[in-house]
JSON list of C-alpha atoms in Angstrom, two decimals:
[
{"chain": "A", "resi": 1, "resn": "PRO", "atom": "CA", "xyz": [-8.74, 34.97, 28.85]},
{"chain": "A", "resi": 2, "resn": "ILE", "atom": "CA", "xyz": [-9.21, 33.51, 25.64]},
{"chain": "A", "resi": 3, "resn": "THR", "atom": "CA", "xyz": [-6.79, 34.05, 22.95]},
{"chain": "A", "resi": 4, "resn": "PRO", "atom": "CA", "xyz": [-7.78, 34.76, 19.26]},
{"chain": "A", "resi": 5, "resn": "GLY", "atom": "CA", "xyz": [-5.96, 31.77, 18.16]},
{"chain": "A", "resi": 6, "resn": "GLU", "atom": "CA", "xyz": [-7.95, 29.54, 20.71]},
{"chain": "A", "resi": 7, "resn": "LEU", "atom": "CA", "xyz": [-11.13, 31.07, 19.42]},
{"chain": "A", "resi": 8, "resn": "LEU", "atom": "CA", "xyz": [-10.16, 30.46, 15.67]},
{"chain": "A", "resi": 9, "resn": "CYS", "atom": "CA", "xyz": [-9.10, 26.68, 16.57]},
{"chain": "A", "resi": 10, "resn": "LEU", "atom": "CA", "xyz": [-12.57, 26.27, 18.18]},
{"chain": "A", "resi": 11, "resn": "GLY", "atom": "CA", "xyz": [-14.42, 27.68, 15.62]},
{"chain": "A", "resi": 12, "resn": "SER", "atom": "CA", "xyz": [-12.79, 25.80, 12.89]},
{"chain": "A", "resi": 13, "resn": "SER", "atom": "CA", "xyz": [-13.12, 22.71, 15.22]},
{"chain": "A", "resi": 14, "resn": "LEU", "atom": "CA", "xyz": [-16.66, 23.09, 15.53]},
{"chain": "A", "resi": 15, "resn": "ALA", "atom": "CA", "xyz": [-17.28, 23.84, 11.52]},
{"chain": "A", "resi": 16, "resn": "VAL", "atom": "CA", "xyz": [-15.49, 20.78, 10.66]},
{"chain": "A", "resi": 17, "resn": "SER", "atom": "CA", "xyz": [-17.56, 18.76, 13.20]},
{"chain": "A", "resi": 18, "resn": "CYS", "atom": "CA", "xyz": [-20.95, 20.14, 11.99]},
{"chain": "A", "resi": 19, "resn": "LEU", "atom": "CA", "xyz": [-19.84, 19.32, 8.42]},
{"chain": "A", "resi": 20, "resn": "PHE", "atom": "CA", "xyz": [-19.08, 15.64, 9.47]},
{"chain": "A", "resi": 21, "resn": "TYR", "atom": "CA", "xyz": [-22.30, 15.55, 11.21]},
{"chain": "A", "resi": 22, "resn": "TYR", "atom": "CA", "xyz": [-24.30, 16.74, 8.15]},
{"chain": "A", "resi": 23, "resn": "LEU", "atom": "CA", "xyz": [-22.38, 13.98, 6.03]},
{"chain": "A", "resi": 24, "resn": "TYR", "atom": "CA", "xyz": [-23.38, 11.46, 8.69]},
{"chain": "A", "resi": 25, "resn": "ARG", "atom": "CA", "xyz": [-27.28, 12.37, 8.66]},
{"chain": "A", "resi": 26, "resn": "LYS", "atom": "CA", "xyz": [-27.22, 12.51, 4.86]},
{"chain": "A", "resi": 27, "resn": "LYS", "atom": "CA", "xyz": [-25.78, 8.81, 4.34]},
{"chain": "A", "resi": 28, "resn": "ALA", "atom": "CA", "xyz": [-27.59, 7.68, 7.00]},
{"chain": "A", "resi": 29, "resn": "ARG", "atom": "CA", "xyz": [-31.00, 9.09, 5.46]},
{"chain": "A", "resi": 30, "resn": "ILE", "atom": "CA", "xyz": [-29.95, 6.93, 2.39]},
{"chain": "A", "resi": 31, "resn": "VAL", "atom": "CA", "xyz": [-29.07, 3.91, 4.07]},
{"chain": "A", "resi": 32, "resn": "ALA", "atom": "CA", "xyz": [-32.70, 4.01, 5.91]},
{"chain": "A", "resi": 33, "resn": "ARG", "atom": "CA", "xyz": [-34.04, 4.35, 2.25]},
{"chain": "A", "resi": 34, "resn": "ILE", "atom": "CA", "xyz": [-32.02, 1.47, 1.02]},
{"chain": "A", "resi": 35, "resn": "GLN", "atom": "CA", "xyz": [-32.95, -0.68, 3.88]},
{"chain": "A", "resi": 36, "resn": "GLU", "atom": "CA", "xyz": [-36.78, 0.32, 3.45]},
{"chain": "A", "resi": 37, "resn": "ALA", "atom": "CA", "xyz": [-36.67, -0.66, -0.21]},
{"chain": "A", "resi": 38, "resn": "PRO", "atom": "CA", "xyz": [-39.39, -3.00, -1.15]},
{"chain": "A", "resi": 39, "resn": "LYS", "atom": "CA", "xyz": [-38.18, -6.37, -2.24]},
{"chain": "A", "resi": 40, "resn": "LEU", "atom": "CA", "xyz": [-39.33, -7.49, -5.52]},
{"chain": "A", "resi": 41, "resn": "GLN", "atom": "CA", "xyz": [-39.13, -11.07, -7.42]},
{"chain": "A", "resi": 42, "resn": "VAL", "atom": "CA", "xyz": [-37.58, -11.23, -11.04]},
{"chain": "A", "resi": 43, "resn": "ASP", "atom": "CA", "xyz": [-40.45, -12.80, -12.87]},
{"chain": "A", "resi": 44, "resn": "ASP", "atom": "CA", "xyz": [-42.76, -12.29, -15.94]},
{"chain": "A", "resi": 45, "resn": "ASP", "atom": "CA", "xyz": [-44.60, -9.21, -13.87]},
{"chain": "A", "resi": 46, "resn": "LEU", "atom": "CA", "xyz": [-41.45, -6.91, -13.31]},
{"chain": "A", "resi": 47, "resn": "PRO", "atom": "CA", "xyz": [-41.33, -5.62, -16.93]},
{"chain": "A", "resi": 48, "resn": "ALA", "atom": "CA", "xyz": [-44.87, -4.23, -16.49]},
{"chain": "A", "resi": 49, "resn": "LEU", "atom": "CA", "xyz": [-44.26, -3.04, -13.02]},
{"chain": "A", "resi": 50, "resn": "VAL", "atom": "CA", "xyz": [-41.47, -0.79, -14.22]},
{"chain": "A", "resi": 51, "resn": "SER", "atom": "CA", "xyz": [-43.22, 0.63, -17.25]},
{"chain": "A", "resi": 52, "resn": "ALA", "atom": "CA", "xyz": [-46.22, 1.73, -14.89]},
{"chain": "A", "resi": 53, "resn": "ALA", "atom": "CA", "xyz": [-43.78, 3.66, -12.66]},
{"chain": "A", "resi": 54, "resn": "ASP", "atom": "CA", "xyz": [-43.08, 7.29, -12.95]},
{"chain": "A", "resi": 55, "resn": "GLY", "atom": "CA", "xyz": [-40.69, 7.66, -15.47]},
{"chain": "A", "resi": 56, "resn": "ARG", "atom": "CA", "xyz": [-40.13, 4.12, -16.18]},
{"chain": "A", "resi": 57, "resn": "CYS", "atom": "CA", "xyz": [-37.95, 3.76, -13.00]},
{"chain": "A", "resi": 58, "resn": "LEU", "atom": "CA", "xyz": [-38.07, 2.28, -9.42]},
{"chain": "A", "resi": 59, "resn": "PRO", "atom": "CA", "xyz": [-35.80, 4.01, -7.25]},
{"chain": "A", "resi": 60, "resn": "TYR", "atom": "CA", "xyz": [-34.38, 1.85, -4.47]},
{"chain": "A", "resi": 61, "resn": "VAL", "atom": "CA", "xyz": [-35.53, -1.58, -5.29]},
{"chain": "A", "resi": 62, "resn": "ALA", "atom": "CA", "xyz": [-34.16, -5.17, -4.02]},
{"chain": "A", "resi": 63, "resn": "LEU", "atom": "CA", "xyz": [-34.63, -7.87, -6.66]},
{"chain": "A", "resi": 64, "resn": "GLU", "atom": "CA", "xyz": [-34.73, -11.16, -5.64]},
{"chain": "A", "resi": 65, "resn": "GLY", "atom": "CA", "xyz": [-34.28, -14.02, -7.94]},
{"chain": "A", "resi": 66, "resn": "ILE", "atom": "CA", "xyz": [-32.01, -16.56, -9.61]},
{"chain": "A", "resi": 67, "resn": "VAL", "atom": "CA", "xyz": [-28.93, -15.37, -11.41]},
{"chain": "A", "resi": 68, "resn": "LEU", "atom": "CA", "xyz": [-27.34, -17.09, -14.23]},
{"chain": "A", "resi": 69, "resn": "PRO", "atom": "CA", "xyz": [-23.77, -16.21, -14.77]},
{"chain": "A", "resi": 70, "resn": "ALA", "atom": "CA", "xyz": [-22.95, -15.51, -18.91]},
{"chain": "A", "resi": 71, "resn": "LYS", "atom": "CA", "xyz": [-19.70, -17.72, -18.50]},
{"chain": "A", "resi": 72, "resn": "ALA", "atom": "CA", "xyz": [-18.69, -19.34, -15.51]},
{"chain": "A", "resi": 73, "resn": "ALA", "atom": "CA", "xyz": [-19.68, -18.21, -11.71]},
{"chain": "A", "resi": 74, "resn": "LEU", "atom": "CA", "xyz": [-16.69, -17.25, -9.58]},
{"chain": "A", "resi": 75, "resn": "THR", "atom": "CA", "xyz": [-16.07, -19.13, -6.72]},
{"chain": "A", "resi": 76, "resn": "SER", "atom": "CA", "xyz": [-14.68, -18.09, -3.36]},
{"chain": "A", "resi": 77, "resn": "HIS", "atom": "CA", "xyz": [-11.20, -19.14, -2.19]},
{"chain": "A", "resi": 78, "resn": "TYR", "atom": "CA", "xyz": [-12.08, -18.53, 1.34]},
{"chain": "A", "resi": 79, "resn": "HIS", "atom": "CA", "xyz": [-15.84, -20.23, 1.75]},
{"chain": "A", "resi": 80, "resn": "GLU", "atom": "CA", "xyz": [-16.64, -23.69, 0.35]},
{"chain": "A", "resi": 81, "resn": "GLY", "atom": "CA", "xyz": [-19.42, -23.76, -1.97]},
{"chain": "A", "resi": 82, "resn": "LEU", "atom": "CA", "xyz": [-19.98, -19.87, -2.21]},
{"chain": "A", "resi": 83, "resn": "GLN", "atom": "CA", "xyz": [-20.28, -18.71, -5.52]},
{"chain": "A", "resi": 84, "resn": "GLY", "atom": "CA", "xyz": [-20.89, -15.22, -6.89]},
{"chain": "A", "resi": 85, "resn": "VAL", "atom": "CA", "xyz": [-21.58, -13.48, -10.33]},
{"chain": "A", "resi": 86, "resn": "ILE", "atom": "CA", "xyz": [-20.33, -9.97, -11.21]},
{"chain": "A", "resi": 87, "resn": "GLN", "atom": "CA", "xyz": [-22.89, -7.14, -12.62]},
{"chain": "A", "resi": 88, "resn": "LYS", "atom": "CA", "xyz": [-21.75, -4.95, -15.37]},
{"chain": "A", "resi": 89, "resn": "LEU", "atom": "CA", "xyz": [-23.48, -1.74, -15.21]},
{"chain": "A", "resi": 90, "resn": "LEU", "atom": "CA", "xyz": [-23.34, 0.78, -17.72]},
{"chain": "A", "resi": 91, "resn": "LEU", "atom": "CA", "xyz": [-24.45, 4.31, -17.33]},
{"chain": "A", "resi": 92, "resn": "LYS", "atom": "CA", "xyz": [-24.85, 6.64, -20.25]},
{"chain": "A", "resi": 93, "resn": "GLU", "atom": "CA", "xyz": [-26.24, 10.26, -19.57]},
{"chain": "A", "resi": 94, "resn": "HIS", "atom": "CA", "xyz": [-27.54, 11.98, -22.68]},
{"chain": "A", "resi": 95, "resn": "ARG", "atom": "CA", "xyz": [-27.05, 15.31, -22.02]},
{"chain": "A", "resi": 96, "resn": "LEU", "atom": "CA", "xyz": [-25.70, 18.32, -24.00]},
{"chain": "A", "resi": 97, "resn": "ILE", "atom": "CA", "xyz": [-23.41, 20.95, -22.53]},
{"chain": "A", "resi": 98, "resn": "TRP", "atom": "CA", "xyz": [-22.06, 24.03, -24.07]},
{"chain": "A", "resi": 99, "resn": "ASN", "atom": "CA", "xyz": [-18.52, 24.37, -23.99]},
{"chain": "A", "resi": 100, "resn": "SER", "atom": "CA", "xyz": [-17.78, 27.98, -24.57]},
{"chain": "A", "resi": 101, "resn": "LEU", "atom": "CA", "xyz": [-13.74, 27.31, -25.17]},
{"chain": "A", "resi": 102, "resn": "ALA", "atom": "CA", "xyz": [-14.40, 24.68, -27.96]},
{"chain": "A", "resi": 103, "resn": "ARG", "atom": "CA", "xyz": [-17.82, 26.57, -29.14]},
{"chain": "A", "resi": 104, "resn": "SER", "atom": "CA", "xyz": [-19.37, 23.03, -29.42]},
{"chain": "A", "resi": 105, "resn": "TRP", "atom": "CA", "xyz": [-22.13, 21.16, -27.62]}
]
């Protein structure tokens, strides 16, 4: 005979397993989209390509080209001759949301 406690543990374990499997599949689809992303070169044709796209945005695109550092390139402490740069990304979302407590946008 199975006790109600065992059924509860089995059900919760099954629910958690289903949740993690759903999250795994969701991330796997995102990784597949990133791996299938088209590779574009950074050249003079890139601004025209971006402006011709829907919403002036290219989702999941790999850009290839030469990057020049603003000040000095970062050098690796672990591998000789390996250098890199830091990309600064700033995302501003311009959306107004009504705050009912402050009665403002």
